[in-house]
mmCIF file of C-alpha atoms in Angstrom:
data_model
loop_
_atom_site.group_PDB
_atom_site.id
_atom_site.type_symbol
_atom_site.label_atom_id
_atom_site.label_comp_id
_atom_site.label_asym_id
_atom_site.label_seq_id
_atom_site.Cartn_x
_atom_site.Cartn_y
_atom_site.Cartn_z
ATOM 1 C CA UNK A 300 44.918 162.537 92.203
ATOM 2 C CA UNK A 301 41.252 163.804 92.234
ATOM 3 C CA UNK A 302 40.574 160.850 89.860
ATOM 4 C CA UNK A 303 41.288 158.438 92.292
ATOM 5 C CA UNK A 304 38.515 159.601 94.493
ATOM 6 C CA UNK A 305 35.910 159.052 92.016
ATOM 7 C CA UNK A 306 36.336 155.269 92.473
ATOM 8 C CA UNK A 307 34.195 153.456 95.100
ATOM 9 C CA UNK A 308 36.410 151.987 98.037
ATOM 10 C CA UNK A 309 34.557 148.953 97.397
ATOM 11 C CA UNK A 310 35.401 148.377 93.693
ATOM 12 C CA UNK A 311 38.213 148.520 91.717
ATOM 13 C CA UNK A 312 41.909 150.221 92.671
ATOM 14 C CA UNK A 313 40.991 152.330 95.925
ATOM 15 C CA UNK A 314 42.186 155.527 96.740
ATOM 16 C CA UNK A 315 44.888 154.241 99.045
ATOM 17 C CA UNK A 316 46.555 152.244 96.184
ATOM 18 C CA UNK A 317 46.891 155.324 94.142
ATOM 19 C CA UNK A 318 47.967 157.512 96.941
ATOM 20 C CA UNK A 319 50.741 155.005 98.436
ATOM 21 C CA UNK A 320 53.308 156.263 96.616
ATOM 22 C CA UNK A 321 52.983 159.571 99.151
ATOM 23 C CA UNK A 322 53.743 157.213 102.299
ATOM 24 C CA UNK A 323 57.208 157.470 103.781
ATOM 25 C CA UNK A 324 59.495 154.519 103.421
ATOM 26 C CA UNK A 325 51.421 163.945 127.808
ATOM 27 C CA UNK A 326 49.250 163.023 130.434
ATOM 28 C CA UNK A 327 47.836 166.140 132.705
ATOM 29 C CA UNK A 328 47.288 166.078 136.256
ATOM 30 C CA UNK A 329 43.854 164.847 137.747
ATOM 31 C CA UNK A 330 41.188 167.543 137.498
ATOM 32 C CA UNK A 331 38.979 167.662 140.546
ATOM 33 C CA UNK A 332 35.134 168.231 140.331
ATOM 34 C CA UNK A 333 34.208 167.499 136.788
ATOM 35 C CA UNK A 334 30.697 166.891 135.490
ATOM 36 C CA UNK A 335 30.353 164.383 132.609
ATOM 37 C CA UNK A 336 28.012 161.768 131.909
ATOM 38 C CA UNK A 337 27.098 158.813 134.804
ATOM 39 C CA UNK A 338 28.998 155.669 134.305
ATOM 40 C CA UNK A 339 30.634 152.679 135.983
ATOM 41 C CA UNK A 340 33.454 152.677 133.235
ATOM 42 C CA UNK A 341 36.209 155.265 132.646
ATOM 43 C CA UNK A 342 38.072 155.482 129.407
ATOM 44 C CA UNK A 343 40.651 158.182 128.166
ATOM 45 C CA UNK A 344 40.083 160.855 125.854
ATOM 46 C CA UNK A 345 42.383 158.878 123.415
ATOM 47 C CA UNK A 346 40.742 155.731 123.759
ATOM 48 C CA UNK A 347 37.399 157.443 123.143
ATOM 49 C CA UNK A 348 38.832 159.052 119.965
ATOM 50 C CA UNK A 349 40.149 156.094 118.969
ATOM 51 C CA UNK A 350 36.896 154.190 119.129
ATOM 52 C CA UNK A 351 35.028 156.454 117.498
ATOM 53 C CA UNK A 352 37.360 156.443 114.576
ATOM 54 C CA UNK A 353 37.065 152.691 114.330
ATOM 55 C CA UNK A 354 33.502 152.238 114.691
ATOM 56 C CA UNK A 355 32.874 154.887 111.800
ATOM 57 C CA UNK A 356 35.404 153.331 109.581
ATOM 58 C CA UNK A 357 33.885 149.754 110.564
ATOM 59 C CA UNK A 358 30.183 151.459 109.777
ATOM 60 C CA UNK A 359 30.937 153.556 106.756
ATOM 61 C CA UNK A 360 33.799 152.195 104.050
ATOM 62 C CA UNK A 361 34.166 155.846 102.516
ATOM 63 C CA UNK A 362 35.678 156.756 105.540
ATOM 64 C CA UNK A 363 39.575 156.900 105.509
ATOM 65 C CA UNK A 364 42.218 158.412 107.557
ATOM 66 C CA UNK A 365 45.417 160.539 106.360
ATOM 67 C CA UNK A 366 48.148 162.223 107.771
ATOM 68 C CA UNK A 367 51.955 162.348 108.955
ATOM 69 C CA UNK A 368 52.486 158.934 111.022
ATOM 70 C CA UNK A 369 48.978 157.864 111.496
ATOM 71 C CA UNK A 370 49.500 154.361 110.242
ATOM 72 C CA UNK A 371 53.096 152.372 110.588
ATOM 73 C CA UNK A 372 53.858 154.564 113.926
ATOM 74 C CA UNK A 373 50.262 154.310 114.989
ATOM 75 C CA UNK A 374 49.681 158.038 115.313
ATOM 76 C CA UNK A 375 52.080 160.948 117.074
ATOM 77 C CA UNK A 376 49.543 160.422 120.140
ATOM 78 C CA UNK A 377 48.174 156.935 119.363
ATOM 79 C CA UNK A 378 45.081 158.328 118.379
ATOM 80 C CA UNK A 379 44.908 155.967 115.674
ATOM 81 C CA UNK A 380 46.344 152.803 116.998
ATOM 82 C CA UNK A 381 45.653 149.720 115.374
ATOM 83 C CA UNK A 382 43.470 150.911 112.759
ATOM 84 C CA UNK A 383 46.029 150.227 109.943
ATOM 85 C CA UNK A 384 46.260 146.493 110.955
ATOM 86 C CA UNK A 385 42.626 146.133 110.935
ATOM 87 C CA UNK A 386 41.696 148.487 107.939
ATOM 88 C CA UNK A 387 44.936 148.058 105.843
ATOM 89 C CA UNK A 388 46.924 150.929 103.849
ATOM 90 C CA UNK A 389 44.241 151.843 101.581
ATOM 91 C CA UNK A 390 42.447 153.367 104.175
ATOM 92 C CA UNK A 391 45.071 154.494 106.834
ATOM 93 C CA UNK A 392 47.053 156.566 104.735
ATOM 94 C CA UNK A 393 50.808 157.579 105.971
ATOM 95 C CA UNK A 394 51.753 160.880 104.061
ATOM 96 C CA UNK A 395 54.901 162.887 103.656
ATOM 97 C CA UNK A 396 55.537 166.093 105.876
ATOM 98 C CA UNK A 397 53.275 168.357 103.635
ATOM 99 C CA UNK A 398 50.361 169.526 105.059
ATOM 100 C CA UNK A 399 49.217 171.352 101.834
ATOM 101 C CA UNK A 400 49.301 168.502 99.841
ATOM 102 C CA UNK A 401 47.622 165.784 101.910
ATOM 103 C CA UNK A 402 44.715 168.219 103.004
ATOM 104 C CA UNK A 403 44.296 169.096 98.971
ATOM 105 C CA UNK A 404 43.851 165.578 98.464
ATOM 106 C CA UNK A 405 41.489 164.996 101.227
ATOM 107 C CA UNK A 406 39.585 167.842 100.046
ATOM 108 C CA UNK A 407 39.311 166.509 96.639
ATOM 109 C CA UNK A 408 38.399 163.211 97.990
ATOM 110 C CA UNK A 409 35.256 164.750 99.639
ATOM 111 C CA UNK A 410 34.207 166.669 96.485
ATOM 112 C CA UNK A 411 33.711 163.060 95.200
ATOM 113 C CA UNK A 412 31.900 161.541 98.133
ATOM 114 C CA UNK A 413 34.139 159.941 100.387
ATOM 115 C CA UNK A 414 34.799 160.926 104.028
ATOM 116 C CA UNK A 415 38.150 161.871 104.814
ATOM 117 C CA UNK A 416 39.473 162.338 108.244
ATOM 118 C CA UNK A 417 42.752 164.388 108.028
ATOM 119 C CA UNK A 418 45.013 164.562 110.869
ATOM 120 C CA UNK A 419 47.465 167.513 111.675
ATOM 121 C CA UNK A 420 50.145 166.626 114.223
ATOM 122 C CA UNK A 421 49.126 169.996 115.817
ATOM 123 C CA UNK A 422 46.876 172.543 114.434
ATOM 124 C CA UNK A 423 49.705 174.864 114.011
ATOM 125 C CA UNK A 424 51.087 172.943 111.068
ATOM 126 C CA UNK A 425 47.361 173.448 109.591
ATOM 127 C CA UNK A 426 48.455 176.971 108.521
ATOM 128 C CA UNK A 427 50.389 175.106 105.788
ATOM 129 C CA UNK A 428 46.783 173.865 104.256
ATOM 130 C CA UNK A 429 44.938 177.024 105.248
ATOM 131 C CA UNK A 430 44.005 177.720 101.590
ATOM 132 C CA UNK A 431 42.291 174.257 101.020
ATOM 133 C CA UNK A 432 40.423 174.331 104.718
ATOM 134 C CA UNK A 433 38.883 177.761 103.986
ATOM 135 C CA UNK A 434 38.804 178.551 100.084
ATOM 136 C CA UNK A 435 38.088 174.985 98.740
ATOM 137 C CA UNK A 436 36.581 172.951 101.843
ATOM 138 C CA UNK A 437 34.236 175.930 103.535
ATOM 139 C CA UNK A 438 33.325 177.923 100.765
ATOM 140 C CA UNK A 439 32.457 175.395 97.715
ATOM 141 C CA UNK A 440 28.630 174.504 98.923
ATOM 142 C CA UNK A 441 27.677 177.913 98.848
ATOM 143 C CA UNK A 442 29.728 178.774 95.857
ATOM 144 C CA UNK A 443 28.189 175.428 94.173
ATOM 145 C CA UNK A 444 24.564 176.503 95.176
ATOM 146 C CA UNK A 445 24.310 173.477 97.379
ATOM 147 C CA UNK A 446 25.419 171.292 94.635
ATOM 148 C CA UNK A 447 28.877 170.097 96.111
ATOM 149 C CA UNK A 448 29.034 168.814 100.011
ATOM 150 C CA UNK A 449 32.459 168.744 101.490
ATOM 151 C CA UNK A 450 32.296 165.728 104.079
ATOM 152 C CA UNK A 451 35.515 166.147 105.549
ATOM 153 C CA UNK A 452 37.293 166.173 109.202
ATOM 154 C CA UNK A 453 40.417 168.229 110.219
ATOM 155 C CA UNK A 454 41.307 166.886 113.378
ATOM 156 C CA UNK A 455 44.439 167.168 115.858
ATOM 157 C CA UNK A 456 45.863 168.809 118.856
ATOM 158 C CA UNK A 457 45.455 172.442 119.384
ATOM 159 C CA UNK A 458 46.618 175.209 121.921
ATOM 160 C CA UNK A 459 48.987 174.960 124.657
ATOM 161 C CA UNK A 460 50.870 171.862 125.138
ATOM 162 C CA UNK A 461 53.963 172.082 127.430
ATOM 163 C CA UNK A 462 57.393 173.501 126.800
ATOM 164 C CA UNK A 463 56.789 173.333 123.132
ATOM 165 C CA UNK A 464 57.174 176.946 122.106
ATOM 166 C CA UNK A 465 55.175 179.573 120.327
ATOM 167 C CA UNK A 466 55.185 177.645 116.987
ATOM 168 C CA UNK A 467 53.417 174.489 118.426
ATOM 169 C CA UNK A 468 51.167 175.962 121.338
ATOM 170 C CA UNK A 469 48.510 178.384 119.759
ATOM 171 C CA UNK A 470 44.759 178.099 119.962
ATOM 172 C CA UNK A 471 43.073 178.252 116.282
ATOM 173 C CA UNK A 472 39.534 178.173 117.808
ATOM 174 C CA UNK A 473 38.900 181.740 116.926
ATOM 175 C CA UNK A 474 40.607 181.668 113.774
ATOM 176 C CA UNK A 475 38.250 178.823 112.204
ATOM 177 C CA UNK A 476 35.330 179.998 113.867
ATOM 178 C CA UNK A 477 35.555 183.107 112.102
ATOM 179 C CA UNK A 478 34.451 181.344 108.485
ATOM 180 C CA UNK A 479 31.215 180.507 107.369
ATOM 181 C CA UNK A 480 31.003 177.261 106.095
ATOM 182 C CA UNK A 481 33.152 175.489 108.578
ATOM 183 C CA UNK A 482 31.806 173.857 111.686
ATOM 184 C CA UNK A 483 34.154 174.213 114.684
ATOM 185 C CA UNK A 484 34.220 171.556 117.533
ATOM 186 C CA UNK A 485 36.222 171.249 120.794
ATOM 187 C CA UNK A 486 35.853 168.125 123.046
ATOM 188 C CA UNK A 487 36.713 168.289 127.124
ATOM 189 C CA UNK A 488 35.736 164.673 128.141
ATOM 190 C CA UNK A 489 35.580 161.444 126.867
ATOM 191 C CA UNK A 490 31.976 161.802 126.203
ATOM 192 C CA UNK A 491 32.667 164.775 124.246
ATOM 193 C CA UNK A 492 35.576 163.418 122.049
ATOM 194 C CA UNK A 493 33.580 160.295 121.202
ATOM 195 C CA UNK A 494 30.055 161.782 120.460
ATOM 196 C CA UNK A 495 31.300 164.717 118.732
ATOM 197 C CA UNK A 496 34.095 163.059 116.647
ATOM 198 C CA UNK A 497 31.112 160.665 115.107
ATOM 199 C CA UNK A 498 28.814 163.577 114.570
ATOM 200 C CA UNK A 499 31.955 165.248 112.818
ATOM 201 C CA UNK A 500 32.461 162.255 110.557
ATOM 202 C CA UNK A 501 28.778 161.898 109.687
ATOM 203 C CA UNK A 502 28.271 165.527 108.894
ATOM 204 C CA UNK A 503 28.188 166.543 105.066
ATOM 205 C CA UNK A 504 29.884 169.884 105.959
ATOM 206 C CA UNK A 505 33.704 170.205 106.733
ATOM 207 C CA UNK A 506 34.180 170.106 110.295
ATOM 208 C CA UNK A 507 37.727 171.304 112.183
ATOM 209 C CA UNK A 508 37.738 169.256 115.196
ATOM 210 C CA UNK A 509 40.132 170.855 117.980
ATOM 211 C CA UNK A 510 41.599 168.342 120.609
ATOM 212 C CA UNK A 511 43.937 169.204 123.317
ATOM 213 C CA UNK A 512 47.289 167.050 123.923
ATOM 214 C CA UNK A 513 46.953 167.505 127.362
ATOM 215 C CA UNK A 514 43.800 165.666 127.808
ATOM 216 C CA UNK A 515 44.634 162.878 125.729
ATOM 217 C CA UNK A 516 45.675 160.701 128.691
ATOM 218 C CA UNK A 517 42.915 162.127 130.763
ATOM 219 C CA UNK A 518 40.074 159.291 132.074
ATOM 220 C CA UNK A 519 36.446 160.101 132.465
ATOM 221 C CA UNK A 520 33.602 157.939 133.454
ATOM 222 C CA UNK A 521 31.128 156.813 130.441
ATOM 223 C CA UNK A 522 27.842 155.481 130.227
ATOM 224 C CA UNK A 523 26.266 152.604 128.521
ATOM 225 C CA UNK A 524 24.785 155.115 126.113
ATOM 226 C CA UNK A 525 28.099 156.848 125.390
ATOM 227 C CA UNK A 526 30.039 153.378 124.482
ATOM 228 C CA UNK A 527 26.975 152.546 122.112
ATOM 229 C CA UNK A 528 27.918 152.562 118.239
ATOM 230 C CA UNK A 529 25.109 154.507 117.320
ATOM 231 C CA UNK A 530 26.087 157.527 119.961
ATOM 232 C CA UNK A 531 26.767 160.824 118.740
ATOM 233 C CA UNK A 532 26.364 164.229 120.186
ATOM 234 C CA UNK A 533 24.405 166.975 118.632
ATOM 235 C CA UNK A 534 26.649 169.927 117.042
ATOM 236 C CA UNK A 535 25.886 173.459 118.246
ATOM 237 C CA UNK A 536 24.767 172.434 121.901
ATOM 238 C CA UNK A 537 26.655 173.230 124.714
ATOM 239 C CA UNK A 538 26.611 171.187 127.890
ATOM 240 C CA UNK A 539 25.965 172.503 131.631
ATOM 241 C CA UNK A 540 28.810 171.036 133.188
ATOM 242 C CA UNK A 541 27.907 172.180 136.969
ATOM 243 C CA UNK A 542 24.767 173.839 137.874
ATOM 244 C CA UNK A 543 24.924 177.582 139.280
ATOM 245 C CA UNK A 544 22.921 180.506 140.319
ATOM 246 C CA UNK A 545 25.322 183.227 141.353
ATOM 247 C CA UNK A 546 27.975 183.508 137.723
ATOM 248 C CA UNK A 547 28.054 181.766 134.638
ATOM 249 C CA UNK A 548 31.491 180.703 133.513
ATOM 250 C CA UNK A 549 31.975 179.621 129.511
ATOM 251 C CA UNK A 550 34.749 177.439 128.520
ATOM 252 C CA UNK A 551 35.856 174.870 126.358
ATOM 253 C CA UNK A 552 38.431 171.975 125.900
ATOM 254 C CA UNK A 553 40.800 171.928 128.759
ATOM 255 C CA UNK A 554 39.537 175.103 130.207
ATOM 256 C CA UNK A 555 36.583 173.150 131.170
ATOM 257 C CA UNK A 556 38.477 171.533 133.801
ATOM 258 C CA UNK A 557 39.923 174.603 134.974
ATOM 259 C CA UNK A 558 36.241 176.146 135.255
ATOM 260 C CA UNK A 559 35.138 173.293 137.369
ATOM 261 C CA UNK A 560 37.833 173.450 139.772
ATOM 262 C CA UNK A 561 37.454 177.012 140.023
ATOM 263 C CA UNK A 562 33.913 176.518 140.600
ATOM 264 C CA UNK A 563 34.487 173.956 143.557
ATOM 265 C CA UNK A 564 37.009 176.587 145.159
ATOM 266 C CA UNK A 565 34.358 179.212 144.708
ATOM 267 C CA UNK A 566 31.325 177.218 146.240
ATOM 268 C CA UNK A 567 33.166 177.098 149.527
ATOM 269 C CA UNK A 568 33.229 180.748 149.622
ATOM 270 C CA UNK A 569 29.305 180.855 149.310
ATOM 271 C CA UNK A 570 29.553 181.490 145.467
ATOM 272 C CA UNK A 571 27.693 179.376 142.976
ATOM 273 C CA UNK A 572 29.013 179.178 139.748
ATOM 274 C CA UNK A 573 27.386 177.777 136.627
ATOM 275 C CA UNK A 574 30.057 175.909 134.197
ATOM 276 C CA UNK A 575 29.062 175.694 130.505
ATOM 277 C CA UNK A 576 31.171 173.315 128.203
ATOM 278 C CA UNK A 577 30.671 175.120 124.976
ATOM 279 C CA UNK A 578 31.526 171.723 122.647
ATOM 280 C CA UNK A 579 30.578 173.811 119.831
ATOM 281 C CA UNK A 580 32.639 176.904 119.053
ATOM 282 C CA UNK A 581 30.607 177.305 115.634
ATOM 283 C CA UNK A 582 27.983 177.066 115.784
ATOM 284 C CA UNK A 583 27.973 178.820 119.072
ATOM 285 C CA UNK A 584 24.913 177.531 121.639
ATOM 286 C CA UNK A 585 23.747 181.344 121.952
ATOM 287 C CA UNK A 586 20.774 180.446 123.517
ATOM 288 C CA UNK A 587 22.200 178.172 126.227
ATOM 289 C CA UNK A 588 24.773 180.720 127.177
ATOM 290 C CA UNK A 589 21.953 183.503 127.333
ATOM 291 C CA UNK A 590 19.636 181.348 129.439
ATOM 292 C CA UNK A 591 22.558 180.613 131.885
ATOM 293 C CA UNK A 592 23.294 184.468 132.171
ATOM 294 C CA UNK A 593 19.782 185.435 132.358
ATOM 295 C CA UNK A 594 19.593 183.203 135.589
ATOM 296 C CA UNK A 595 23.031 184.186 137.169
ATOM 297 C CA UNK A 596 23.052 187.984 136.005
ATOM 298 C CA UNK A 597 27.198 187.472 135.580
ATOM 299 C CA UNK A 598 29.395 186.204 133.040
ATOM 300 C CA UNK A 599 33.012 185.059 133.026
ATOM 301 C CA UNK A 600 34.371 183.703 129.674
ATOM 302 C CA UNK A 601 37.340 181.338 129.451
ATOM 303 C CA UNK A 602 39.427 180.657 126.714
ATOM 304 C CA UNK A 603 43.394 179.545 126.020
ATOM 305 C CA UNK A 604 43.697 181.867 122.921
ATOM 306 C CA UNK A 605 44.767 185.319 122.584
ATOM 307 C CA UNK A 606 42.018 187.911 124.129
ATOM 308 C CA UNK A 607 41.807 189.916 120.804
ATOM 309 C CA UNK A 608 38.709 188.876 118.569
ATOM 310 C CA UNK A 609 38.856 185.785 120.657
ATOM 311 C CA UNK A 610 35.818 183.341 121.360
ATOM 312 C CA UNK A 611 35.051 184.912 124.615
ATOM 313 C CA UNK A 612 34.656 188.398 122.804
ATOM 314 C CA UNK A 613 32.126 186.610 120.820
ATOM 315 C CA UNK A 614 30.492 185.519 123.640
ATOM 316 C CA UNK A 615 30.492 188.845 125.418
ATOM 317 C CA UNK A 616 28.832 190.577 122.416
ATOM 318 C CA UNK A 617 26.295 187.806 122.200
ATOM 319 C CA UNK A 618 25.229 188.626 125.915
ATOM 320 C CA UNK A 619 25.360 192.393 125.227
ATOM 321 C CA UNK A 620 22.777 191.810 122.374
ATOM 322 C CA UNK A 621 20.190 189.551 123.950
ATOM 323 C CA UNK A 622 20.871 189.826 127.579
ATOM 324 C CA UNK A 623 22.170 193.042 128.676
ATOM 325 C CA UNK A 624 19.390 194.203 130.859
ATOM 326 C CA UNK A 625 20.059 190.936 132.990
ATOM 327 C CA UNK A 626 23.644 191.661 133.899
ATOM 328 C CA UNK A 627 24.422 192.873 137.446
ATOM 329 C CA UNK A 628 27.934 193.193 137.104
ATOM 330 C CA UNK A 629 30.824 193.997 133.959
ATOM 331 C CA UNK A 630 31.399 190.763 131.892
ATOM 332 C CA UNK A 631 34.895 189.269 132.813
ATOM 333 C CA UNK A 632 37.030 188.099 129.993
ATOM 334 C CA UNK A 633 40.164 185.613 131.012
ATOM 335 C CA UNK A 634 42.125 184.577 128.109
ATOM 336 C CA UNK A 635 45.690 183.883 127.048
ATOM 337 C CA UNK A 636 48.359 186.745 127.500
ATOM 338 C CA UNK A 637 48.649 189.047 124.257
ATOM 339 C CA UNK A 638 52.144 187.386 123.288
ATOM 340 C CA UNK A 639 53.493 184.376 121.550
ATOM 341 C CA UNK A 640 53.985 181.408 123.693
ATOM 342 C CA UNK A 641 57.181 181.673 125.934
ATOM 343 C CA UNK A 642 59.147 178.551 126.191
ATOM 344 C CA UNK A 643 60.333 179.094 129.676
ATOM 345 C CA UNK A 644 58.523 177.085 131.861
ATOM 346 C CA UNK A 645 57.590 179.989 134.440
ATOM 347 C CA UNK A 646 56.605 182.494 131.503
ATOM 348 C CA UNK A 647 54.672 179.481 129.872
ATOM 349 C CA UNK A 648 52.425 179.602 132.986
ATOM 350 C CA UNK A 649 51.930 183.281 133.240
ATOM 351 C CA UNK A 650 50.866 183.087 129.643
ATOM 352 C CA UNK A 651 47.959 180.783 129.768
ATOM 353 C CA UNK A 652 44.912 181.246 132.306
ATOM 354 C CA UNK A 653 45.109 179.424 135.615
ATOM 355 C CA UNK A 654 42.487 178.581 138.179
ATOM 356 C CA UNK A 655 43.297 181.165 140.329
ATOM 357 C CA UNK A 656 42.587 183.755 137.400
ATOM 358 C CA UNK A 657 39.146 182.420 137.182
ATOM 359 C CA UNK A 658 38.297 182.330 140.916
ATOM 360 C CA UNK A 659 39.400 186.115 141.100
ATOM 361 C CA UNK A 660 37.182 186.931 137.829
ATOM 362 C CA UNK A 661 34.238 185.475 139.771
ATOM 363 C CA UNK A 662 35.050 186.991 142.948
ATOM 364 C CA UNK A 663 35.067 190.580 140.980
ATOM 365 C CA UNK A 664 31.982 189.613 138.954
ATOM 366 C CA UNK A 665 30.245 188.726 142.478
ATOM 367 C CA UNK A 666 31.617 191.682 144.184
ATOM 368 C CA UNK A 667 33.701 189.629 146.625
ATOM 369 C CA UNK A 668 37.007 190.682 145.162
ATOM 370 C CA UNK A 669 39.385 192.795 147.747
ATOM 371 C CA UNK A 670 39.819 196.227 146.714
ATOM 372 C CA UNK A 671 43.259 196.512 145.295
ATOM 373 C CA UNK A 672 43.849 199.847 147.696
ATOM 374 C CA UNK A 673 43.024 197.454 150.748
ATOM 375 C CA UNK A 674 46.073 195.141 149.743
ATOM 376 C CA UNK A 675 48.705 198.121 149.387
#
């Protein structure tokens, strides 16, 4: 299989021709008070991802897509819509349901200088391919003393959707962010999705690109700069979505929208919350986080994933190590419940952070919370 990857896409039999035998014969509610690029045009996160893939494939013939239903079906979530017709089956490859197989082929192709974009129908299924992602993709550059680059992107929906149970709802941000050699990105807006995916495809190292199924249908305004084909966002840089002076709230992916809504509620109570969209989980923009905490003197971390060893825990430790003397209140950590995701809708809601959880945590950090004894 890897021998095919040695051929350049522009000459001789292409990777897709060799692999063709492998091919088998949710919109969220609108979110208020969002921060994003100023622009007259709005595009969905789905279209932002699709346009990024299209433009990068057009600009670089070594970029190709591989995964389940990415071609004939136009993508399980229509992210790859129209790309099979435009680029053909040599560069948009439908695969059997075998994540271990097509992920390994993708890593081998990256060894040989191609730029695969591997789609997982959900990152829960990436566990089938974890050896290729961690032991092959993430470690090869170091183990080869820099002689082998692995320019590959692993992308797909991550975290909770709605009513899909424990085996389709886990957030893997902390899992992958634990591993040296990987870069881990988590977009929120259309600007994030377009700019970060372009940066990921161009990057010489393996990138885990964690999308959110419930954000695909969300529309965000974008500027002309964002729509330019040369646009890309820097990896490792967070974005301040809303400036504030009383408390810092860090979040990524869908939780950024929740944080912005909570900040709007808090503003009516006289609490000015600064909302940081992390964008990049690894590398983490520690400088931006600590600069904000040194200004606000309070921190609330927010994530959908499990609390133990989570992204929020790492952020808390970073602030304790670098800005402890600036804190005027204990750090508040909001995360998903420490339990596999329930299927029942009422329990599912209790298992993931809600806007009211963020508001309560910010009030506590600002000493505005009503003591529990007073409510008894």
